Coordinates of C-alpha atoms and ligand atoms in Angstrom, one line a residue:
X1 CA -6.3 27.8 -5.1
X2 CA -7.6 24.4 -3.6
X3 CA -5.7 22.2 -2.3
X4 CA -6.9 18.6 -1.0
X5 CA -6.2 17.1 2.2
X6 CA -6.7 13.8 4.1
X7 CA -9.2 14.4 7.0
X8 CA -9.6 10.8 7.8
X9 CA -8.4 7.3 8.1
X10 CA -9.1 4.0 9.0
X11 CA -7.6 0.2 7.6
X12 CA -9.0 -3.2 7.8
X13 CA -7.1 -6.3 9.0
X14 CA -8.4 -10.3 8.7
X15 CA -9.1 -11.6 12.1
X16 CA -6.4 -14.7 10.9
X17 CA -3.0 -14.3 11.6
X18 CA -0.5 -16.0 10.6
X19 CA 3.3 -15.9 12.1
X20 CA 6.6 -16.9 11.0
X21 CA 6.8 -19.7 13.0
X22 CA 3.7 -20.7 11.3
X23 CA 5.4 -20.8 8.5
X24 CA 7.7 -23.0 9.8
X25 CA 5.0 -25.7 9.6
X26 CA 4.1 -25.0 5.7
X27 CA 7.7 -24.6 3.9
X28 CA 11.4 -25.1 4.6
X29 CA 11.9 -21.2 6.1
X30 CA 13.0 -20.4 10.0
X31 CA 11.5 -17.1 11.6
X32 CA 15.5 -15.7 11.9
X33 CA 15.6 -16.2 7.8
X34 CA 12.3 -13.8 7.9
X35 CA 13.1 -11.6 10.3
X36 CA 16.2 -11.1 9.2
X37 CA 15.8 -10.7 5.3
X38 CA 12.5 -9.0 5.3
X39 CA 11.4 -7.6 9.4
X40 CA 8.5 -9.7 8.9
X41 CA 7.3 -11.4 11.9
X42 CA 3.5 -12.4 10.9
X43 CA 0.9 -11.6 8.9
X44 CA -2.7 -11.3 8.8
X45 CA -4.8 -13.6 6.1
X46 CA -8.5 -13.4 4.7
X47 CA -10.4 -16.2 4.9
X48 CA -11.3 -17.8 1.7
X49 CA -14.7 -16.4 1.5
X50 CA -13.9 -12.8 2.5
X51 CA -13.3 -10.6 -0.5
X52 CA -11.2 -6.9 -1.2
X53 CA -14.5 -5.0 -0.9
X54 CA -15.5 -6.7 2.4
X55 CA -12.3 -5.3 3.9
X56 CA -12.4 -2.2 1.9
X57 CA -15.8 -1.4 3.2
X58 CA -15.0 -1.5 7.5
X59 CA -11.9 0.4 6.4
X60 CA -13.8 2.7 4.8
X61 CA -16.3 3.4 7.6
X62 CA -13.7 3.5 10.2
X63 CA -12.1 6.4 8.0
X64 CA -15.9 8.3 7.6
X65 CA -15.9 8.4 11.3
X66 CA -12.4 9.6 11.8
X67 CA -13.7 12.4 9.4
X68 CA -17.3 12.9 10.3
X69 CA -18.6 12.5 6.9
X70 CA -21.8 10.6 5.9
X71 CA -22.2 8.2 2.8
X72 CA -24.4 10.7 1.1
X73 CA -21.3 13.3 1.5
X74 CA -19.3 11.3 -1.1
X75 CA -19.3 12.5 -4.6
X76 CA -15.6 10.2 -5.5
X77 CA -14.7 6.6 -4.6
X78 CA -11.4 5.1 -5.6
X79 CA -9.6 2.0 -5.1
X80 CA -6.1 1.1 -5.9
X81 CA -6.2 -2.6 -5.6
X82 CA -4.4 -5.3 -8.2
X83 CA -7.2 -8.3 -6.0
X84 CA -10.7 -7.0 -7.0
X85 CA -13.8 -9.0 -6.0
X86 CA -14.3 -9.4 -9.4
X87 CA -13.5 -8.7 -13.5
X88 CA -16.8 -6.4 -13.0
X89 CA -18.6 -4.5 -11.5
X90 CA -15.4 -2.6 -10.6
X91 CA -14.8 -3.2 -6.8
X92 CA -15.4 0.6 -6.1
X93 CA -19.1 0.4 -7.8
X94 CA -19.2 -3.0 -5.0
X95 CA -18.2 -0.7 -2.1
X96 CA -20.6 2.3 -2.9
X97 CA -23.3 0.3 -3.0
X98 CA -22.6 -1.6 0.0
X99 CA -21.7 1.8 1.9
X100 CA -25.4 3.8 0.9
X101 CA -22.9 5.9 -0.7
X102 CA -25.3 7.7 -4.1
X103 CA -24.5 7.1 -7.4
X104 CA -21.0 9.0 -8.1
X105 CA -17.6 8.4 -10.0
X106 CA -16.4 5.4 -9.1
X107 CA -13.8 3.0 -10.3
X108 CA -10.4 1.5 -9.3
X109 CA -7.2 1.5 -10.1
X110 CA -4.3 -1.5 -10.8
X111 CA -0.9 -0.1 -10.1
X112 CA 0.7 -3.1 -7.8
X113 CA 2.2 -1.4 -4.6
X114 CA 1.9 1.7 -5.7
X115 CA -2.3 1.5 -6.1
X116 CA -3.1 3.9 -3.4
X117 CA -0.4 6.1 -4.1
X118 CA -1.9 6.7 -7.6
X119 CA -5.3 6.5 -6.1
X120 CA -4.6 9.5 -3.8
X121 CA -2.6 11.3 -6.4
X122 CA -5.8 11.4 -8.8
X123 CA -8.2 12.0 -6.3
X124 CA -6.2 15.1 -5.7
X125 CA -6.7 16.3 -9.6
X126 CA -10.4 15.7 -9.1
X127 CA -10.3 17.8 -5.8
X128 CA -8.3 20.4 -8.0
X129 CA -10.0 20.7 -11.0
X130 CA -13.6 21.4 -8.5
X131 CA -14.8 17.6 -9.6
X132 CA -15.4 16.0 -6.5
X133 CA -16.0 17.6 -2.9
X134 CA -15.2 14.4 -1.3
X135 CA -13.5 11.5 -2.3
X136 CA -13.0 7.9 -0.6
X137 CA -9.4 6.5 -1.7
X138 CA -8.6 2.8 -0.7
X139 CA -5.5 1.1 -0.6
X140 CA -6.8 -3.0 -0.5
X141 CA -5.6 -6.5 -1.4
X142 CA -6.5 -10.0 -0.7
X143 CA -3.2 -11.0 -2.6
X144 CA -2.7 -14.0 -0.1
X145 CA -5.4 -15.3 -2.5
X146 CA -2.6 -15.4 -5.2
X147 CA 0.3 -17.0 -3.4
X148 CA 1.1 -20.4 -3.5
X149 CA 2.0 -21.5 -0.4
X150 CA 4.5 -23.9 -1.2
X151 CA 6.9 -21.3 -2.9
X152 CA 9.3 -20.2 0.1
X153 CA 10.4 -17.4 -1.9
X154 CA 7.3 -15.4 -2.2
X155 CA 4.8 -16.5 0.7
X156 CA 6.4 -15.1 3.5
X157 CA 6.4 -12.1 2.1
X158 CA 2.6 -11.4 1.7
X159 CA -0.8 -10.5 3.5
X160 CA -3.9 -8.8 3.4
X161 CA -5.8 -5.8 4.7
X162 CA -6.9 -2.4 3.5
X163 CA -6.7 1.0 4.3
X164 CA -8.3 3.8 3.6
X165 CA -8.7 8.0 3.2
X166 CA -11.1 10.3 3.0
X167 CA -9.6 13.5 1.0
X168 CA -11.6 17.3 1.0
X169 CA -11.1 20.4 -0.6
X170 CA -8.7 23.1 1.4
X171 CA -7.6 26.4 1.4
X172 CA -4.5 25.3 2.2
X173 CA -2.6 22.1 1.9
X174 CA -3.2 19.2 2.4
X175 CA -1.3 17.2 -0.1
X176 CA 1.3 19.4 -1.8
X177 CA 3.1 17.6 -4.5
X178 CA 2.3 14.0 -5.7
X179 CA 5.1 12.3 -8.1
X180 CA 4.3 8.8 -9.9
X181 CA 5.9 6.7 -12.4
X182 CA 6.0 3.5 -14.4
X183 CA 8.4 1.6 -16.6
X184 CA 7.1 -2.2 -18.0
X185 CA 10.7 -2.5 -19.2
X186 CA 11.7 -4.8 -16.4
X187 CA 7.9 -6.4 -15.9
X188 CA 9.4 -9.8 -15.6
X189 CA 11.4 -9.2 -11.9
X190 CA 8.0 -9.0 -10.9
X191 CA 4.7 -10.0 -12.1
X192 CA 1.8 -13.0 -11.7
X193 CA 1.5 -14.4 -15.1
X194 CA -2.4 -15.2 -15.5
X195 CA -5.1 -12.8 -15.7
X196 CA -8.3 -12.3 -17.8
X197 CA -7.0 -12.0 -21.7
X198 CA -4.1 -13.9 -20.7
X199 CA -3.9 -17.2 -18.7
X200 CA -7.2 -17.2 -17.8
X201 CA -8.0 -20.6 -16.9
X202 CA -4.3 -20.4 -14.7
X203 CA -5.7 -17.3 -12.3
X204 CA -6.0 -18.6 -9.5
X205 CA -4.4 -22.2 -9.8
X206 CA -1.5 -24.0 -8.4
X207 CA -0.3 -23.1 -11.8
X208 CA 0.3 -19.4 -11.4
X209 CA 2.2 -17.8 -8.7
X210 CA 3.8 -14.3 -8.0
X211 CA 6.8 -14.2 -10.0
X212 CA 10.0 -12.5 -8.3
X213 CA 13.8 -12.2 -8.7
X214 CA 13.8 -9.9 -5.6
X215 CA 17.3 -9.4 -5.1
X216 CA 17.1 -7.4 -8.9
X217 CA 13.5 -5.9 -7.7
X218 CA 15.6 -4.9 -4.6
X219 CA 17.9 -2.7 -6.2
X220 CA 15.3 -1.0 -8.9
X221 CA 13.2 0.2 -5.9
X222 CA 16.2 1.4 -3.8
X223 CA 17.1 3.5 -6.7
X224 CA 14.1 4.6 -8.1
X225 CA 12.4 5.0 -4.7
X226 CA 15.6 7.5 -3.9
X227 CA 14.7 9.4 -6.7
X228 CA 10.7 9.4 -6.7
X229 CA 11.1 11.1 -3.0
X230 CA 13.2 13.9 -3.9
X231 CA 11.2 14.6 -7.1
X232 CA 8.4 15.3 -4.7
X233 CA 10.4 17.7 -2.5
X234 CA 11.9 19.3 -5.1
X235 CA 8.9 19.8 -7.2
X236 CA 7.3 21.9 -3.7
X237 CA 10.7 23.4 -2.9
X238 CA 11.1 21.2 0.5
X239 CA 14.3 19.9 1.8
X240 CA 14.5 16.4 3.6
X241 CA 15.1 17.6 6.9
X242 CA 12.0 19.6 7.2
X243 CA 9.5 15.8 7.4
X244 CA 8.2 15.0 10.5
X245 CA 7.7 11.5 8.8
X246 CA 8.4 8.7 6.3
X247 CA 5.2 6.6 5.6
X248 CA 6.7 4.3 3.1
X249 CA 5.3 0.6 1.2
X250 CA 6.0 -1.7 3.4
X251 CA 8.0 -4.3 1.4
X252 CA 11.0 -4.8 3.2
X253 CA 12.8 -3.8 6.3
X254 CA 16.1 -3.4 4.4
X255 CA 14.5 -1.3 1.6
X256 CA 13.1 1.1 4.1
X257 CA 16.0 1.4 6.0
X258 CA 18.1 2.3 2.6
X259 CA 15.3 5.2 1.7
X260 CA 15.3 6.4 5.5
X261 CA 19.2 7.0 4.9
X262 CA 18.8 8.8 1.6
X263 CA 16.7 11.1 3.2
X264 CA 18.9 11.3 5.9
X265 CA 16.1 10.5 8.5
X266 CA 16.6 8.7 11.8
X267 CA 14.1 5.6 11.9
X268 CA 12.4 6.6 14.4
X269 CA 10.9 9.3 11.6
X270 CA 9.6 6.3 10.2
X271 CA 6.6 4.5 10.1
X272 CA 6.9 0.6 10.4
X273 CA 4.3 -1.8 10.3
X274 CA 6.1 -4.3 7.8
X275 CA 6.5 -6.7 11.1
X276 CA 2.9 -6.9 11.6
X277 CA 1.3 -6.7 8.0
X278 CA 4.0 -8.1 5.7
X279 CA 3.6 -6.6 2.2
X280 CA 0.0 -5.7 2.1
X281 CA 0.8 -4.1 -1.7
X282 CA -1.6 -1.4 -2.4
X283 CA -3.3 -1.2 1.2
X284 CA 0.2 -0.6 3.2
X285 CA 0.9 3.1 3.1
X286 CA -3.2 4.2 3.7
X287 CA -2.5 1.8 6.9
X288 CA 1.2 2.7 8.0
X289 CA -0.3 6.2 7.7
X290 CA -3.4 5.0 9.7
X291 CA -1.4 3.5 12.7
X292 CA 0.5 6.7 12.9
X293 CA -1.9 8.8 13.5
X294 CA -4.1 6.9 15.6
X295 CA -1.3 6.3 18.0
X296 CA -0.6 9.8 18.2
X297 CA 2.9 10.2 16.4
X298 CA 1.5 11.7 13.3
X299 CA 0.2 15.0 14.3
X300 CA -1.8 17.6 12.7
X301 CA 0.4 20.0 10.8
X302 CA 3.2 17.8 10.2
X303 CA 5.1 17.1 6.9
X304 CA 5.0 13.4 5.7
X305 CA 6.2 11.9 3.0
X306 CA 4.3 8.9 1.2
X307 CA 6.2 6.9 -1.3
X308 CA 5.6 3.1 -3.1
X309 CA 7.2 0.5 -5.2
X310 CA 5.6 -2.2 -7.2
X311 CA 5.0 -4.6 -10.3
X312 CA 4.8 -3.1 -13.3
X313 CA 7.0 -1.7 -12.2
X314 CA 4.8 1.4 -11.0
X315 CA 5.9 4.2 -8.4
X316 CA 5.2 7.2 -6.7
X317 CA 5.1 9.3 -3.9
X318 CA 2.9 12.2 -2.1
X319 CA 4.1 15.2 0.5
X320 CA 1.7 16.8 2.2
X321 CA 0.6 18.1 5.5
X322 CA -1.2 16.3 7.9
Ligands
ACO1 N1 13.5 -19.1 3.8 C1 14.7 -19.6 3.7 N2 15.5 -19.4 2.6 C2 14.9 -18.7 1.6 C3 13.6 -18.3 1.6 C4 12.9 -18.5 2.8 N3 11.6 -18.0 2.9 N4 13.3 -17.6 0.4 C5 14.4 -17.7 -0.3 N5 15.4 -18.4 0.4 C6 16.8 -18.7 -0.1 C7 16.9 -18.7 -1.6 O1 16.5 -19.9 -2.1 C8 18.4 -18.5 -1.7 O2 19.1 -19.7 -1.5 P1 20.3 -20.1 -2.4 O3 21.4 -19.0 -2.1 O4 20.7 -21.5 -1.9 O5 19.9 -20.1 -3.8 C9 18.8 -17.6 -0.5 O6 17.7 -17.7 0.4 C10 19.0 -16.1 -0.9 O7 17.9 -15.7 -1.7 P2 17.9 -14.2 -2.2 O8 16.6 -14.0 -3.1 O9 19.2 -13.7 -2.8 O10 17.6 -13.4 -0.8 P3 17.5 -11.8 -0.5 O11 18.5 -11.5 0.5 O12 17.5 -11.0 -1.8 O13 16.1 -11.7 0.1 C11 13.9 -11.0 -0.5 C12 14.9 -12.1 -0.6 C13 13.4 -10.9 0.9 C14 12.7 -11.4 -1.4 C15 14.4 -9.6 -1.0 O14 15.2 -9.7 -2.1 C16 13.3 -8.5 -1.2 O15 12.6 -8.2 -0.3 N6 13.2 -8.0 -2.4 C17 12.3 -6.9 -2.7 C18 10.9 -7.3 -2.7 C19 10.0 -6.1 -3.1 O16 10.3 -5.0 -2.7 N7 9.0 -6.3 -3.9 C20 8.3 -5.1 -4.4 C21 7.0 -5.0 -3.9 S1 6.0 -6.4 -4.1 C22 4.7 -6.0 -5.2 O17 4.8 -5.1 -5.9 C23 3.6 -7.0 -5.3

């Protein structure tokens, strides 16, 4: 049987950063409101001409190093990304031609939070099924692009970056069960209300704005996260104390902390970059997963698990071996 497995990573941040004492300046906020609520302490921005593929593409070569693969080596590029460059071409067409990378499947993907989650999760099918021999999956978002930076309640949550993976066949895993999910019953807690056959003219505009009753968005992810995580362990017969690591979305300090408890993991088992980043949606696992390994507490050969929350709402999760 072949399995897939990440053999390289890299992530993208915008040279701007912006802290909470920044924020200070823009809305009526303090950095102990922040810190406290959410364990953000700053943030990194895009500057208004930079775009999701810009970031996706120094990501991306970062990760082709880390791996020693050349763009001709790619048969697969996918992006899970809700802040494309544009309606079309579809932002993983943009990056393929920007990378030399030869005509190949590409397209993204729009599942909130959760993008690179379900980007990995169907690059491993491909990998499976003998489709690809070598896929490029993303995690990005400009979605500092959609904030309105008046709203308190939903800009000092937010920034950009990207990360990303490059994912080969193996003989032995690799990733060993992926889990996802999605319900639209509760679409309102969370959701930004223009887009292209809806609100189109809003996109954009002062006029449309992430929506989010977090408290309620809170509880559905401590919940459902709880359960997405042991669906994956139980679906490849693994119990929690066998992970070396937690490489979770980085939403929220206090939702991490809740999942790190239900799988009865010290945090230190965790990877945190939610102070740096803020929510970086789609690209914050690929680069949680990216700072631990490059500063050496990932290892090769260790078990991680990889799980995500988001509009929709979408989730999912991924155990493998490193
Ligand atoms: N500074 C100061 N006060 C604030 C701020 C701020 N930046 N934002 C809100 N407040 C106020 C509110 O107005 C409210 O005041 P009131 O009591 O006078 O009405 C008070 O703080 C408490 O507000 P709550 O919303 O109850 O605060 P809570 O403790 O729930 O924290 C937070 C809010 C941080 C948003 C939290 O609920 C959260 O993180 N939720 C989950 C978010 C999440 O996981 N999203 C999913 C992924 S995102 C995606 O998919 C794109």
């Amino acid at each position: 049987m072949t399995y897939s497995r990440i053999v390289g990573t890299g992530r993208y941040l915008p040279e701007k950063v912006l802290t909470n004492f920044d924020l200070e300046k823009m809305v009526d906020t303090t950095d102990e409101w922040i810190r406290t609520r959410t364990g953000v302490e700053r943030r990194h921005v895009v500057s208004p001409e930079q775009t999701t593929s810009d970031m996706c593409c120094e990501a991306a070569k970062i990760a082709m190093d880390d791996a020693g693969v050349k763009p001709e080596d790619i048969d697969l590029v996918i992006t899970g990304t809700t802040s494309p460059d544009v309606v079309f071409p579809n932002v993983s067409t943009i990056i393929q031609h920007r990378l030399g990378i030869p005509a190949c499947t590409a397209f993204s993907l729009e599942a909130a939070c959760t993008g690179f989650i379900y980007a990995l999760t169907t690059a491993d099918k491909f990998i499976k099924a003998g489709e690809a021999e070598c896929a490029l999956v993303m995690g990005a978002e400009c979605i500092t692009k959609l904030i309105d930076w008046d709203d308190r309640n939903t800009c000092v949550l937010f920034g950009d970056g990207a990360g990303a993976a490059i994912v080969k066949p193996s003989d032995e895993p690799g990733i060993i069960s992926c889990a996802l999910g999605a319900d639209g019953q509760h679409r309102e807690l969370l959701h930004y209300p223009a887009g292209v056959s809806k609100n189109l003219a809003a996109a954009g505009t002062e006029d449309a704005n992430i929506i989010m009753k977090g408290n309620e968005v809170f509880k559905v992810a401590v919940k459902t996260l709880g359960a997405i995580a042991e669906e994956a362990l139980d679906k490849a017969g693994v119990s929690k104390e066998e992970l070396d690591w937690l490489v979770p979305h980085q939403a929220n300090i206090r939702i991490i902390q809740a999942m790190a408890k239900r799988l009865n993991m010290p945090m230190e088992k965790v990877i945190l970059t939610v102070q740096d980043h803020g929510n970086t949606s789609a690209a914050s696992v690929p680069m949680a997963l990216d700072v631990g390994r490059r500063d050496g507490r990932v290892k090769e050969g260790q078990l991680i698990l990889m799980e995500a929350f988001g509009g929709g709402f979408t989730w999912g999760s991924v155990l493998m071996r490193m």
